[in-house]
Short mmCIF file of C-alpha atoms and ligand atoms in Angstrom, two decimals:
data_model
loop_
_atom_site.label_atom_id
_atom_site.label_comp_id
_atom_site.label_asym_id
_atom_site.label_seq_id
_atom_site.Cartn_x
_atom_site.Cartn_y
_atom_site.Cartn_z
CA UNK A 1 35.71 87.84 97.03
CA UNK A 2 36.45 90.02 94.18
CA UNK A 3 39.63 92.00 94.50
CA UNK A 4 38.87 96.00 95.08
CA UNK A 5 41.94 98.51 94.74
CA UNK A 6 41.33 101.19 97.83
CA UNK A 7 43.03 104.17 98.02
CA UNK A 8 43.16 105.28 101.78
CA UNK A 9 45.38 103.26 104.42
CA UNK A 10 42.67 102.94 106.67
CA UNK A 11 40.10 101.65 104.17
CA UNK A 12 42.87 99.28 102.99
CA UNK A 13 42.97 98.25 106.56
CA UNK A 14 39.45 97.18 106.95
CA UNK A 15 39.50 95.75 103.69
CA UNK A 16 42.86 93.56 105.13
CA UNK A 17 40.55 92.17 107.74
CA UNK A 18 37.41 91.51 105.80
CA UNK A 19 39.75 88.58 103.60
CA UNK A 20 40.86 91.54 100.94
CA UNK A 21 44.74 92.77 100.10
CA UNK A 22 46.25 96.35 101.05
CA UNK A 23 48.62 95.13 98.06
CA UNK A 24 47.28 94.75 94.82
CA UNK A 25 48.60 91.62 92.69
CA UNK A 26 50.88 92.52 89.84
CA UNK A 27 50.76 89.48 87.05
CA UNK A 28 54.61 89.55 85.79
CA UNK A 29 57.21 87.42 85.57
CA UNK A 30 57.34 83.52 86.16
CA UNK A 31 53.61 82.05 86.23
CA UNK A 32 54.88 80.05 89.04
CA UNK A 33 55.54 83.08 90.99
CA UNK A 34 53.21 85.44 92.61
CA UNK A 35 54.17 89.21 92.90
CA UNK A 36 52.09 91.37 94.51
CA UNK A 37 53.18 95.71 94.48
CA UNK A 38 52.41 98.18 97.29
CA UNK A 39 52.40 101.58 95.59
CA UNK A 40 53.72 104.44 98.14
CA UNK A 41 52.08 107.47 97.01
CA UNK A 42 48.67 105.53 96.75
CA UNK A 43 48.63 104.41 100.22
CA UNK A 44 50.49 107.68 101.56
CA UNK A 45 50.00 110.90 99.24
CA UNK A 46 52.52 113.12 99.82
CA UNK A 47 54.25 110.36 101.81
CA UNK A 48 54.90 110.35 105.67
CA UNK A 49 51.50 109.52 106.65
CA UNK A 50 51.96 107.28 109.71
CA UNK A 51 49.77 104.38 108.72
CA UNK A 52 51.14 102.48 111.86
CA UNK A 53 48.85 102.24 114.44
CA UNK A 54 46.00 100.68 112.27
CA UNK A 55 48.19 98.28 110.67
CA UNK A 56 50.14 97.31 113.70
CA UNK A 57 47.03 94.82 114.55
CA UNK A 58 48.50 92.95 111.41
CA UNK A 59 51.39 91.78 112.99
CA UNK A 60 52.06 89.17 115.54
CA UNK A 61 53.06 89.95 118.52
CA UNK A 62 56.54 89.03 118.11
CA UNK A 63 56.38 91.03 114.63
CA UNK A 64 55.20 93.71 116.68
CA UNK A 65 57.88 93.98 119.07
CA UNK A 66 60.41 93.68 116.18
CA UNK A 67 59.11 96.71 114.59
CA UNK A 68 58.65 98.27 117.54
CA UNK A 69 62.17 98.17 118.22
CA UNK A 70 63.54 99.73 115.00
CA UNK A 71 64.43 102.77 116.07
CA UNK A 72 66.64 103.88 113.71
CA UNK A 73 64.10 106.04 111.61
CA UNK A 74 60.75 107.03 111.20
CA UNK A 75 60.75 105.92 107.71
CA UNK A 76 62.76 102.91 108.46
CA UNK A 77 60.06 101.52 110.29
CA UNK A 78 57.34 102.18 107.49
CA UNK A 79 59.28 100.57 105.17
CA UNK A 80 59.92 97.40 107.58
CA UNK A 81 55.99 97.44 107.70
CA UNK A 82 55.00 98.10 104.51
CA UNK A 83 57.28 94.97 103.64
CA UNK A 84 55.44 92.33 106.26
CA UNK A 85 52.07 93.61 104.93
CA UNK A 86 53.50 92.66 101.34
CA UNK A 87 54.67 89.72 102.10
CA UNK A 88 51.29 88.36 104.94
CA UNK A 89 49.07 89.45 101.67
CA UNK A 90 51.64 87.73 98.77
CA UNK A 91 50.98 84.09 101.44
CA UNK A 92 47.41 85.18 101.76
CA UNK A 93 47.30 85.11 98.34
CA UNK A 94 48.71 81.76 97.92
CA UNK A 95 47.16 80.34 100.36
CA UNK A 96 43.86 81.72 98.70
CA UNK A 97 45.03 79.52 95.69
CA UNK A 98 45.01 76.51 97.73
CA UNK A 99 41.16 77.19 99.21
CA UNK A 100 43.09 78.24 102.64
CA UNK A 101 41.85 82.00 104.01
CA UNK A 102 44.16 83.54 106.21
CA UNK A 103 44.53 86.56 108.14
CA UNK A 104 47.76 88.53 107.81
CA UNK A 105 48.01 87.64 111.98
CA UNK A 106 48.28 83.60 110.93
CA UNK A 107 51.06 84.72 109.20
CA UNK A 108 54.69 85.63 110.80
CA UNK A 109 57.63 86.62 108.92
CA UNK A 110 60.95 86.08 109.97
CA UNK A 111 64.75 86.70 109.03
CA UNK A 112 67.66 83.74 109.37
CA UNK A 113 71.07 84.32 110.09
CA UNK A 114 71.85 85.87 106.46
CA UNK A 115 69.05 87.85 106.74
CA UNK A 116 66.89 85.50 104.18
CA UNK A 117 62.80 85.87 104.68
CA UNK A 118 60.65 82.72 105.67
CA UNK A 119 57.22 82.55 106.32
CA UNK A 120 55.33 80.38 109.35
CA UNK A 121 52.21 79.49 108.98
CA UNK A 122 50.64 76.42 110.91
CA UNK A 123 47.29 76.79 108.92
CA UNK A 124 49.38 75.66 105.73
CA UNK A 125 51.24 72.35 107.05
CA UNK A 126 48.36 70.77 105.26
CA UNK A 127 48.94 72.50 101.96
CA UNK A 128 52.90 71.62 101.93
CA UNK A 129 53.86 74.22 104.39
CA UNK A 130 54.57 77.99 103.60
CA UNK A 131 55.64 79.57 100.27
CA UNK A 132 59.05 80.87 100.01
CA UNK A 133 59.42 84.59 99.68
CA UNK A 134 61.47 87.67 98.46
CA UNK A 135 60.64 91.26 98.96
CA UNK A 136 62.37 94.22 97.46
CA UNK A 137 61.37 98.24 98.09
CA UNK A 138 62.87 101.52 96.44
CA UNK A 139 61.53 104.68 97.64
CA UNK A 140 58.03 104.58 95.60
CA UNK A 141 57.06 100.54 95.79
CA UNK A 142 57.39 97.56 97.48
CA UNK A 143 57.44 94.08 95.79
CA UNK A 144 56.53 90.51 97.54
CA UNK A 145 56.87 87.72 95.90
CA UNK A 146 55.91 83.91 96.82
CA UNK A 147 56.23 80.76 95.31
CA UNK A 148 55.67 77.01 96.01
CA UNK A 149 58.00 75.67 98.84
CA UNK A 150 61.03 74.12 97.64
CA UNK A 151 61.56 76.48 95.05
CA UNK A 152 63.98 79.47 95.00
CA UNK A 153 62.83 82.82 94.54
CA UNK A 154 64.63 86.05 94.78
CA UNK A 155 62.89 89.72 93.79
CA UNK A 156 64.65 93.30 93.19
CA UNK A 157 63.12 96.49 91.95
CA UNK A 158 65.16 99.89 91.57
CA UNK A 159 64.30 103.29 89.69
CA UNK A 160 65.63 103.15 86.46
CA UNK A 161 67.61 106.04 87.03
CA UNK A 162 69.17 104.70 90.18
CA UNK A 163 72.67 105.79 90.19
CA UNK A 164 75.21 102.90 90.28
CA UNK A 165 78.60 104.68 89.14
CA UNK A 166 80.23 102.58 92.15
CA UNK A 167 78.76 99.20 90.39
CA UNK A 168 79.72 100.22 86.86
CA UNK A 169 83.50 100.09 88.31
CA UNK A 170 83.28 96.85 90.21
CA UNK A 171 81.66 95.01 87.18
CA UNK A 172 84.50 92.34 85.62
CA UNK A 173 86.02 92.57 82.00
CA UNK A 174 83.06 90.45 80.53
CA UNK A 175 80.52 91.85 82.46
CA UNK A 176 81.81 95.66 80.61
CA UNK A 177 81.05 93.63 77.44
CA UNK A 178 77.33 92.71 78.15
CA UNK A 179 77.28 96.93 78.95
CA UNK A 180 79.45 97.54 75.74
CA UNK A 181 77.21 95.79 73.50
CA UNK A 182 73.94 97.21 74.85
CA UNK A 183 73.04 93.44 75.90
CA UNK A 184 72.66 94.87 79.15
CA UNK A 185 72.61 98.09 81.41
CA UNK A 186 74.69 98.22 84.26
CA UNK A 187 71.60 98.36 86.44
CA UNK A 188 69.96 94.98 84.71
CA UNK A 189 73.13 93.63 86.13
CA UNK A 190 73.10 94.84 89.65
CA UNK A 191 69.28 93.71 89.80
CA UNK A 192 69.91 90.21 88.39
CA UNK A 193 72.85 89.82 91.17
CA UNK A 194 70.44 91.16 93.73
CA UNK A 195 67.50 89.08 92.85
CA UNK A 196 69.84 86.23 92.47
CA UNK A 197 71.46 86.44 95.84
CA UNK A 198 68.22 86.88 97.86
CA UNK A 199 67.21 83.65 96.23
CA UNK A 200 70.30 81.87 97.91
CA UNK A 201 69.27 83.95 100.77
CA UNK A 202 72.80 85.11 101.18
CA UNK A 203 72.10 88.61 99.81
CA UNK A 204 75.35 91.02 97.90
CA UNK A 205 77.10 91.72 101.12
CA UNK A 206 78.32 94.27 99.31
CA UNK A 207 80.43 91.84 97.05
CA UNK A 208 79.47 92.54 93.24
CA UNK A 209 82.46 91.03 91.93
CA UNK A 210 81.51 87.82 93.93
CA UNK A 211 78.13 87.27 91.73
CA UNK A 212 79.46 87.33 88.23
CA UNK A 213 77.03 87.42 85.03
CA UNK A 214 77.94 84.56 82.51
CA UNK A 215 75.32 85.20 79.85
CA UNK A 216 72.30 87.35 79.06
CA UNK A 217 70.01 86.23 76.72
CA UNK A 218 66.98 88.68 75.35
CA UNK A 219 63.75 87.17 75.70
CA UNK A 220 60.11 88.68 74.73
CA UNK A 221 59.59 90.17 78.15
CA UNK A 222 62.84 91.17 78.61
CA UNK A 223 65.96 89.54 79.61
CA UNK A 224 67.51 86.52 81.40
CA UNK A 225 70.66 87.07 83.25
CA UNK A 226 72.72 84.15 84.67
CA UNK A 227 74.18 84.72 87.74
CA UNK A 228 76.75 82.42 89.10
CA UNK A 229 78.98 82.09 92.19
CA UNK A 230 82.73 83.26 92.30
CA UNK A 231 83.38 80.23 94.58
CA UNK A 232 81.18 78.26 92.81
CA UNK A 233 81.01 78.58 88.94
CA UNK A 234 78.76 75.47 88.67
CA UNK A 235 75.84 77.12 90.57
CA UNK A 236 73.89 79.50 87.58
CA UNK A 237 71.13 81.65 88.69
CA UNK A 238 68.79 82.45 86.02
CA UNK A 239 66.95 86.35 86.47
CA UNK A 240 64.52 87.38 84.41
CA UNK A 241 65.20 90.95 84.08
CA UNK A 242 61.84 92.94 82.80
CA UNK A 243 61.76 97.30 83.02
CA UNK A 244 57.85 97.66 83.64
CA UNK A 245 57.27 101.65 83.71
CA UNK A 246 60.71 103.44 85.51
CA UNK A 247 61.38 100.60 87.06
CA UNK A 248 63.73 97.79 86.17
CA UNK A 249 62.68 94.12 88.27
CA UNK A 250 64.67 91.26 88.71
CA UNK A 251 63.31 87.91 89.25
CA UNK A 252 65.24 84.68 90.05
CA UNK A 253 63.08 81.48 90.70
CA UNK A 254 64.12 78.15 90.52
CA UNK A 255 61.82 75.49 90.68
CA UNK A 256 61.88 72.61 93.72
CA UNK A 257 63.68 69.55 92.70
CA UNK A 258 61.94 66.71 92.24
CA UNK A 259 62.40 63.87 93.89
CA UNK A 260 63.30 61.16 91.47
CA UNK A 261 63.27 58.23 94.31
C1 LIG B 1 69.63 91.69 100.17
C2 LIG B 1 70.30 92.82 99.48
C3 LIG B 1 70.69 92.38 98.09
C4 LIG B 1 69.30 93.98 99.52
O1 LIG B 1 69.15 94.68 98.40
P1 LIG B 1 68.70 96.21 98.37
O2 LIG B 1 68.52 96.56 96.93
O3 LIG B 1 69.65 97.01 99.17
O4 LIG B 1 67.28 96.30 99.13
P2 LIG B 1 65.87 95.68 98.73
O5 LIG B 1 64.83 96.62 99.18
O6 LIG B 1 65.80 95.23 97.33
O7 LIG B 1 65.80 94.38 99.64
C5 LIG B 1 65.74 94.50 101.03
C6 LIG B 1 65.04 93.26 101.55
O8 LIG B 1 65.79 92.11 101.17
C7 LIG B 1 65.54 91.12 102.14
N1 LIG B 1 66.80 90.52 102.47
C8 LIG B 1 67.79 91.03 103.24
N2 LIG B 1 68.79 90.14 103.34
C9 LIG B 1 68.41 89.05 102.63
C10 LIG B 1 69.02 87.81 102.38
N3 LIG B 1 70.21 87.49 102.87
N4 LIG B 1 68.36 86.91 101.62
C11 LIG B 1 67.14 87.20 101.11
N5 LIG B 1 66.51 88.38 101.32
C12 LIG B 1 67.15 89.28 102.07
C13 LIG B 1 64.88 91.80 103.34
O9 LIG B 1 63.53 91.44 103.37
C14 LIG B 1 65.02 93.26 103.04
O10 LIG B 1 63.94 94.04 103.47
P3 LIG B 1 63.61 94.30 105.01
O11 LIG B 1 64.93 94.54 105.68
O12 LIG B 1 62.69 95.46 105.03
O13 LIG B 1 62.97 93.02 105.49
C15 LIG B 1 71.51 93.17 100.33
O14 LIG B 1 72.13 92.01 100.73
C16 LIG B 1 72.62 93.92 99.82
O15 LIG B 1 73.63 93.32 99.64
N6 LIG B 1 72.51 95.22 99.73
C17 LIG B 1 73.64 96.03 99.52
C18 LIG B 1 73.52 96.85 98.34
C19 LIG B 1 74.83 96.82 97.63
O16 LIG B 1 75.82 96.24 98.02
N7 LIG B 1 74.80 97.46 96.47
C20 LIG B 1 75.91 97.44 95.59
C21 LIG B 1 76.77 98.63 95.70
S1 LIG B 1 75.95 100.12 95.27
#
């Protein structure tokens, strides 16, 4: 079924259960990585319209219960959900891929210990199981990414304008340099150690210093940025670091091993 791009919450919603996306699919990056992009204002003009109820029947019930109990905020909660419908379409569109239509309810999302996202989906043990995924949101988008299991995949988006003045003074001597020669900003940095981290599904904990940069390399798109461990120097994490529209989008995927046996 062709893709359509709707523009009210509740259409999206029907669309959702007629085998169509409340996401729409953003071709960037990796081609072995799917992205798809929830813009706010699209789905929300003039933001705080409580698209809950509707979308609620997208969840599972245990999904449901988890967002029911984040209590915290208002807009807390719509970004929790606005992530899970990201990341149910970013599988349905795998899935889709693979000849396998789902419904965002055969889908459930859950967090480990670290806080890293997997996907359960019974309907895709005969594919290989679920994708891995990522998911990133600033104030204006959220980003869901997928890829084949096996593989690594980390995603980050920030405003370009983001202030970081607290990152800028935890980067490290050679990190400065990337900065002082204009190899890098500051923020490519932060986004390539965020992306980076999610892919080890160990995310920052708010240890910059502990994910240094050990080379950045232009590329057509953009950049790469290799991201390694301070307790492990031999792990590298390659980011590609693009800056589509205000924006600046990290994403780290490393492909599954293969088996050489
Ligand atoms: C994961 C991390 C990198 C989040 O980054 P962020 O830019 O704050 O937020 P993003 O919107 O990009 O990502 C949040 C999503 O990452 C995912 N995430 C959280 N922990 C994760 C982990 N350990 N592994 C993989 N993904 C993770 C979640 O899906 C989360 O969204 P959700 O809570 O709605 O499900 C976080 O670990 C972190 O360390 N944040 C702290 C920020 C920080 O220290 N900044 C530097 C100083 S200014």
């Amino acid at each position: 079924m062709p893709e359509v791009l709707l523009h009210s919450a509740l259409l999206r919603w029907w669309a959702m259960q007629l085998g169509q996306f409340f996401s729409q699919a953003w071709e960037i990056g990796p081609p072995e990585v799917l992205v798809r992009r929830i813009d706010i204002a699209e789905i929300a003009p003039g933001s705080n319209v409580d698209i809950g109820p509707a979308f609620g029947a997208a969840l599972t019930s245990g999904e449901y219960e988890t967002w029911q109990s984040l209590t915290s905020s208002a807009s807390r909660q719509h970004e929790w959900l606005l992530g899970r419908l990201a990341l149910k379409d970013v599988v349905r569109a795998w899935a889709g891929e693979r000849g396998q239509q789902l419904e965002p309810s055969d889908i459930e999302i859950h967090i480990d210990d670290e806080g890293a996202l997997f996907a359960r989906c019974a309907a895709l043990s005969g594919v290989g199981g679920s994708p891995v995924i990522s998911l990133s949101h600033n104030s204006g988008v959220v980003v869901a990414a997928a890829a084949d299991p096996g593989s690594l995949i980390g995603i980050d988006i920030e405003y370009a304008d983001r202030r970081i003045d607290v990152v800028a003074r935890a980067l490290s001597a050679p990190e400065q340099a990337f900065v002082y020669a204009e190899a890098a900003s500051v923020l490519d940095l932060l986004v390539a150690k965020e992306a980076a981290t999610k892919a080890l599904g160990v995310g920052l904990g708010g240890g910059v210093s502990r994910w240094p940069v050990v080379s950045v390399t232009p590329v057509p798109q953009g950049l790469v940025v290799e991201v390694t461990s301070a307790t492990d120097l031999g792990l590298v994490l390659p980011v590609l670091v693009l800056h589509p529209l205000d924006t600046v989008l990290g994403i780290c995927y490393i492909a599954p091993e293969i088996d050489a046996a």
